[in-house]
């Protein structure tokens, strides 16, 4: 029977209280909301902490989706189900609905959170790829209410490692809103709700029929979810065509760093990176045009 090592339980009722507990307890403590990644790791003794700080009571403070003229702000405790069901989020960034439909199952989606997904920093994590694709910024709050804003590239330091310090917590994700945009997410998994074998997100912005800007984010093909600047540079100013999508797919295949494992060979994953990039770009362009 798998059981975690003994730990103490704390329950925070405000963000400041949670940060105060983290400041006092240091690296021996971890925040928990959904717990669908943390608790299995603790049961396997892959992660051991003296304290777990339950932050589910902070949902009223950090569970929100707030559209704005230039950016959309999403609280870190927004549940997967809320992301899936938000009409405003789907209208601005349909990539979220694409991804949420293939994340785990209803039990996980009812409890798991956006912030928990990003802070897990799993290289195969769907919402990390989505936020990388959308050029999201992460708001990290520390003691005394001090906040700093980092890009997704800065946020993910390495596999299962983020820029959030011991006495800090992720409180908000900010997504820039630009006209003429469309986005999409494609994923291959071994069974429904599983981690990705490979996944790809794409976002494009059209101006007069040409691609003004584009971003592609890949998951499960390297140490972190990764944006590919070379694809953005290749697509800017070009008319969207199948040959252009082929070019982007080829760049994706040679830019990623997959490894052979139980989910497939590195060669197979490179093939998927190319194919899913093409599909995601094709669908993102269709949505931008509509």
Short mmCIF file of C-alpha atoms in Angstrom, two decimals:
data_model
loop_
_atom_site.label_atom_id
_atom_site.label_comp_id
_atom_site.label_asym_id
_atom_site.label_seq_id
_atom_site.Cartn_x
_atom_site.Cartn_y
_atom_site.Cartn_z
CA UNK A 1 0.00 0.00 0.00
CA UNK A 2 1.40 3.38 -1.02
CA UNK A 3 1.15 6.04 1.67
CA UNK A 4 2.95 9.38 2.01
CA UNK A 5 5.39 10.14 4.78
CA UNK A 6 3.82 11.84 7.84
CA UNK A 7 3.07 15.54 7.42
CA UNK A 8 1.28 18.38 9.21
CA UNK A 9 -1.80 19.99 7.69
CA UNK A 10 -2.53 23.74 7.60
CA UNK A 11 -5.51 25.49 6.01
CA UNK A 12 -5.11 29.05 4.71
CA UNK A 13 -8.07 31.40 4.37
CA UNK A 14 -6.31 34.33 2.65
CA UNK A 15 -3.44 34.71 0.21
CA UNK A 16 -1.43 36.69 2.76
CA UNK A 17 -1.91 33.95 5.35
CA UNK A 18 -0.76 31.30 2.87
CA UNK A 19 2.35 33.30 2.02
CA UNK A 20 3.00 33.92 5.72
CA UNK A 21 2.90 30.18 6.37
CA UNK A 22 5.27 29.56 3.47
CA UNK A 23 7.63 32.24 4.78
CA UNK A 24 7.62 30.66 8.25
CA UNK A 25 7.86 27.03 7.17
CA UNK A 26 10.23 27.45 4.20
CA UNK A 27 11.03 24.60 1.83
CA UNK A 28 9.47 22.03 4.18
CA UNK A 29 5.97 23.18 3.08
CA UNK A 30 3.91 22.90 -0.11
CA UNK A 31 0.63 24.42 -1.21
CA UNK A 32 -2.11 22.01 -2.27
CA UNK A 33 -5.37 22.69 -4.09
CA UNK A 34 -6.41 19.84 -6.39
CA UNK A 35 -3.41 17.73 -5.41
CA UNK A 36 -3.76 15.37 -8.37
CA UNK A 37 -0.03 15.49 -9.15
CA UNK A 38 1.44 16.28 -5.73
CA UNK A 39 -0.32 13.59 -3.69
CA UNK A 40 0.57 10.67 -6.00
CA UNK A 41 4.21 11.80 -5.89
CA UNK A 42 4.05 11.90 -2.09
CA UNK A 43 2.48 8.43 -1.97
CA UNK A 44 5.39 7.12 -4.03
CA UNK A 45 7.81 9.01 -1.72
CA UNK A 46 9.12 10.93 -4.72
CA UNK A 47 8.24 14.13 -2.86
CA UNK A 48 8.24 14.51 0.92
CA UNK A 49 7.13 17.61 2.85
CA UNK A 50 6.60 18.27 6.54
CA UNK A 51 3.62 20.55 5.89
CA UNK A 52 0.82 20.78 3.36
CA UNK A 53 -1.03 24.11 3.18
CA UNK A 54 -4.56 23.70 1.83
CA UNK A 55 -5.51 26.77 -0.24
CA UNK A 56 -8.94 25.70 -1.50
CA UNK A 57 -10.56 28.40 0.66
CA UNK A 58 -8.77 30.99 -1.53
CA UNK A 59 -10.93 30.17 -4.55
CA UNK A 60 -13.14 33.20 -3.88
CA UNK A 61 -10.00 35.37 -4.02
CA UNK A 62 -8.09 33.66 -6.82
CA UNK A 63 -10.73 31.84 -8.86
CA UNK A 64 -11.71 34.26 -11.63
CA UNK A 65 -11.60 35.03 -15.34
CA UNK A 66 -11.51 38.78 -16.02
CA UNK A 67 -11.58 39.97 -19.65
CA UNK A 68 -10.05 43.35 -20.45
CA UNK A 69 -9.34 45.48 -23.48
CA UNK A 70 -5.66 44.54 -23.77
CA UNK A 71 -5.36 41.42 -21.61
CA UNK A 72 -7.34 38.70 -19.90
CA UNK A 73 -6.53 37.90 -16.28
CA UNK A 74 -7.13 34.47 -14.78
CA UNK A 75 -6.73 33.67 -11.10
CA UNK A 76 -4.39 30.83 -10.24
CA UNK A 77 -7.14 28.89 -8.42
CA UNK A 78 -9.50 28.87 -11.39
CA UNK A 79 -10.60 25.26 -11.85
CA UNK A 80 -10.22 23.31 -15.09
CA UNK A 81 -14.01 23.04 -15.30
CA UNK A 82 -14.36 26.82 -15.08
CA UNK A 83 -11.81 27.28 -17.86
CA UNK A 84 -13.70 24.78 -20.02
CA UNK A 85 -17.10 26.35 -19.40
CA UNK A 86 -16.14 30.03 -19.80
CA UNK A 87 -17.73 31.45 -22.96
CA UNK A 88 -15.57 34.59 -22.73
CA UNK A 89 -12.37 32.56 -22.58
CA UNK A 90 -13.48 30.33 -25.45
CA UNK A 91 -14.29 33.34 -27.62
CA UNK A 92 -10.91 35.00 -27.05
CA UNK A 93 -8.73 31.88 -26.79
CA UNK A 94 -10.42 28.71 -28.10
CA UNK A 95 -7.17 26.84 -27.46
CA UNK A 96 -8.20 26.59 -23.80
CA UNK A 97 -11.37 24.65 -24.58
CA UNK A 98 -9.43 22.39 -26.97
CA UNK A 99 -6.94 21.54 -24.22
CA UNK A 100 -9.39 21.23 -21.35
CA UNK A 101 -11.48 18.67 -23.24
CA UNK A 102 -8.49 16.29 -23.29
CA UNK A 103 -7.22 16.87 -19.74
CA UNK A 104 -7.79 13.89 -17.47
CA UNK A 105 -11.44 13.32 -16.45
CA UNK A 106 -14.32 15.24 -14.81
CA UNK A 107 -13.10 14.43 -11.29
CA UNK A 108 -9.74 16.05 -11.99
CA UNK A 109 -11.27 18.95 -13.91
CA UNK A 110 -13.64 19.73 -11.03
CA UNK A 111 -10.80 20.16 -8.52
CA UNK A 112 -7.57 20.80 -10.42
CA UNK A 113 -6.47 24.40 -11.01
CA UNK A 114 -4.63 26.42 -13.61
CA UNK A 115 -1.99 27.48 -11.09
CA UNK A 116 -1.44 23.93 -9.92
CA UNK A 117 -0.93 22.76 -13.49
CA UNK A 118 1.66 25.44 -14.21
CA UNK A 119 3.47 25.01 -10.90
CA UNK A 120 3.77 21.26 -11.39
CA UNK A 121 5.97 22.14 -14.40
CA UNK A 122 5.56 18.69 -15.94
CA UNK A 123 7.12 18.70 -19.44
CA UNK A 124 3.95 16.99 -20.74
CA UNK A 125 1.52 19.42 -19.09
CA UNK A 126 -1.25 20.69 -21.39
CA UNK A 127 -1.94 24.13 -19.89
CA UNK A 128 1.77 24.94 -19.76
CA UNK A 129 1.85 24.44 -23.53
CA UNK A 130 -1.30 26.56 -23.90
CA UNK A 131 0.11 29.44 -21.84
CA UNK A 132 3.45 29.26 -23.67
CA UNK A 133 1.59 29.45 -26.99
CA UNK A 134 -0.38 32.51 -25.86
CA UNK A 135 2.70 34.34 -24.52
CA UNK A 136 1.23 34.42 -21.02
CA UNK A 137 2.76 36.22 -18.07
CA UNK A 138 2.74 34.83 -14.53
CA UNK A 139 2.19 37.03 -11.47
CA UNK A 140 4.08 35.81 -8.41
CA UNK A 141 3.35 37.31 -4.99
CA UNK A 142 5.67 37.25 -2.00
CA UNK A 143 5.73 38.56 1.58
CA UNK A 144 4.29 42.01 2.14
CA UNK A 145 2.22 41.85 -1.03
CA UNK A 146 5.24 42.34 -3.29
CA UNK A 147 4.55 41.08 -6.81
CA UNK A 148 6.69 40.31 -9.82
CA UNK A 149 5.66 39.35 -13.33
CA UNK A 150 7.60 36.78 -15.37
CA UNK A 151 7.14 35.27 -18.81
CA UNK A 152 6.41 31.58 -19.29
CA UNK A 153 9.99 31.10 -20.48
CA UNK A 154 11.22 32.54 -17.18
CA UNK A 155 8.58 30.79 -15.09
CA UNK A 156 9.63 27.24 -16.00
CA UNK A 157 13.20 26.86 -14.83
CA UNK A 158 13.42 23.11 -15.52
CA UNK A 159 11.39 19.90 -15.26
CA UNK A 160 9.18 20.18 -12.14
CA UNK A 161 10.95 23.43 -11.26
CA UNK A 162 9.59 26.99 -11.42
CA UNK A 163 10.64 30.53 -10.61
CA UNK A 164 8.30 30.59 -7.58
CA UNK A 165 10.37 30.91 -4.40
CA UNK A 166 9.81 29.18 -1.06
CA UNK A 167 7.88 32.15 0.37
CA UNK A 168 5.99 32.99 -2.84
CA UNK A 169 2.93 31.79 -4.71
CA UNK A 170 1.57 32.11 -8.22
CA UNK A 171 -1.59 34.25 -8.02
CA UNK A 172 -2.52 35.21 -11.57
CA UNK A 173 -1.93 34.49 -15.25
CA UNK A 174 -2.21 37.32 -17.79
CA UNK A 175 -2.92 36.73 -21.48
CA UNK A 176 -2.39 39.53 -24.02
CA UNK A 177 -5.48 40.18 -26.17
CA UNK A 178 -4.82 41.19 -29.79
CA UNK A 179 -7.18 41.64 -32.76
CA UNK A 180 -7.40 39.13 -35.60
CA UNK A 181 -6.36 36.16 -33.49
CA UNK A 182 -7.13 32.47 -33.60
CA UNK A 183 -5.72 29.55 -31.63
CA UNK A 184 -5.93 25.76 -31.45
CA UNK A 185 -4.53 22.78 -29.57
CA UNK A 186 -3.74 19.29 -30.86
CA UNK A 187 -2.76 16.30 -28.75
CA UNK A 188 -1.95 12.62 -29.20
CA UNK A 189 -2.40 10.46 -26.10
CA UNK A 190 -2.33 6.72 -25.49
CA UNK A 191 -5.79 6.74 -23.91
CA UNK A 192 -8.40 9.39 -23.13
CA UNK A 193 -7.26 11.84 -20.47
CA UNK A 194 -3.66 10.59 -20.41
CA UNK A 195 -0.51 12.69 -20.47
CA UNK A 196 0.45 13.71 -24.00
CA UNK A 197 2.66 11.60 -26.18
CA UNK A 198 3.13 14.92 -27.97
CA UNK A 199 0.95 18.02 -28.07
CA UNK A 200 1.12 21.29 -29.95
CA UNK A 201 -0.59 24.63 -29.50
CA UNK A 202 -0.72 27.35 -32.13
CA UNK A 203 -1.84 30.97 -32.08
CA UNK A 204 -1.93 33.25 -35.12
CA UNK A 205 -2.90 36.86 -35.70
CA UNK A 206 -3.96 37.91 -39.19
CA UNK A 207 -3.77 41.34 -40.77
CA UNK A 208 -5.25 41.76 -44.23
CA UNK A 209 -5.06 38.04 -44.87
CA UNK A 210 -1.36 37.72 -43.98
CA UNK A 211 0.08 36.39 -40.74
CA UNK A 212 1.05 39.37 -38.61
CA UNK A 213 2.39 37.11 -35.87
CA UNK A 214 2.30 33.46 -34.81
CA UNK A 215 3.39 31.31 -31.90
CA UNK A 216 3.70 27.55 -31.46
CA UNK A 217 4.15 25.75 -28.15
CA UNK A 218 5.06 22.06 -27.81
CA UNK A 219 4.75 19.70 -24.85
CA UNK A 220 6.25 16.28 -24.07
CA UNK A 221 9.21 16.74 -26.42
CA UNK A 222 11.82 18.26 -24.14
CA UNK A 223 12.69 19.24 -20.56
CA UNK A 224 9.98 21.93 -20.57
CA UNK A 225 7.09 23.07 -22.69
CA UNK A 226 8.74 25.21 -25.33
CA UNK A 227 7.90 28.01 -27.71
CA UNK A 228 9.71 27.99 -31.04
CA UNK A 229 10.81 31.49 -32.14
CA UNK A 230 12.04 30.17 -35.49
CA UNK A 231 8.49 29.26 -36.45
CA UNK A 232 7.25 32.73 -35.50
CA UNK A 233 9.94 34.34 -37.64
CA UNK A 234 9.20 32.06 -40.61
CA UNK A 235 5.45 32.78 -40.56
CA UNK A 236 5.37 36.54 -39.99
CA UNK A 237 4.26 38.47 -43.07
CA UNK A 238 3.42 35.33 -45.03
CA UNK A 239 0.13 34.21 -46.56
CA UNK A 240 -1.11 31.09 -44.71
CA UNK A 241 -0.73 28.13 -47.06
CA UNK A 242 -0.23 24.40 -46.74
CA UNK A 243 3.39 24.74 -47.80
CA UNK A 244 3.95 27.30 -45.05
CA UNK A 245 2.41 24.92 -42.50
CA UNK A 246 4.71 22.16 -43.81
CA UNK A 247 7.68 24.44 -43.27
CA UNK A 248 6.55 25.19 -39.71
CA UNK A 249 6.11 21.47 -39.02
CA UNK A 250 9.62 20.74 -40.23
CA UNK A 251 11.01 23.44 -37.94
CA UNK A 252 9.07 21.99 -35.00
CA UNK A 253 10.43 18.49 -35.66
CA UNK A 254 14.06 19.57 -35.74
CA UNK A 255 13.73 22.04 -32.84
CA UNK A 256 12.36 19.66 -30.22
CA UNK A 257 14.29 17.24 -27.98
CA UNK A 258 12.14 14.12 -27.47
CA UNK A 259 13.39 10.95 -25.81
CA UNK A 260 12.42 7.35 -26.42
CA UNK A 261 10.23 6.02 -23.61
CA UNK A 262 7.13 3.90 -23.01
CA UNK A 263 5.03 6.41 -24.96
CA UNK A 264 7.03 6.11 -28.16
CA UNK A 265 10.35 6.53 -29.90
CA UNK A 266 12.06 9.87 -30.36
CA UNK A 267 11.61 9.53 -34.13
CA UNK A 268 7.86 8.97 -33.73
CA UNK A 269 7.56 11.99 -31.43
CA UNK A 270 9.36 14.22 -33.94
CA UNK A 271 6.90 13.05 -36.58
CA UNK A 272 4.03 13.95 -34.25
CA UNK A 273 5.54 17.35 -33.47
CA UNK A 274 5.55 18.17 -37.18
CA UNK A 275 2.07 16.82 -37.89
CA UNK A 276 0.39 18.37 -34.83
CA UNK A 277 2.03 21.73 -35.49
CA UNK A 278 0.56 21.73 -39.00
CA UNK A 279 -2.89 20.76 -37.75
CA UNK A 280 -2.89 23.35 -34.97
CA UNK A 281 -1.75 26.14 -37.28
CA UNK A 282 -4.33 25.17 -39.91
CA UNK A 283 -7.17 25.28 -37.38
CA UNK A 284 -5.89 28.47 -35.72
CA UNK A 285 -5.89 30.24 -39.10
CA UNK A 286 -9.43 29.02 -39.82
CA UNK A 287 -10.59 30.45 -36.52
CA UNK A 288 -8.77 33.73 -37.05
CA UNK A 289 -10.50 34.12 -40.41
CA UNK A 290 -13.92 33.44 -38.90
#
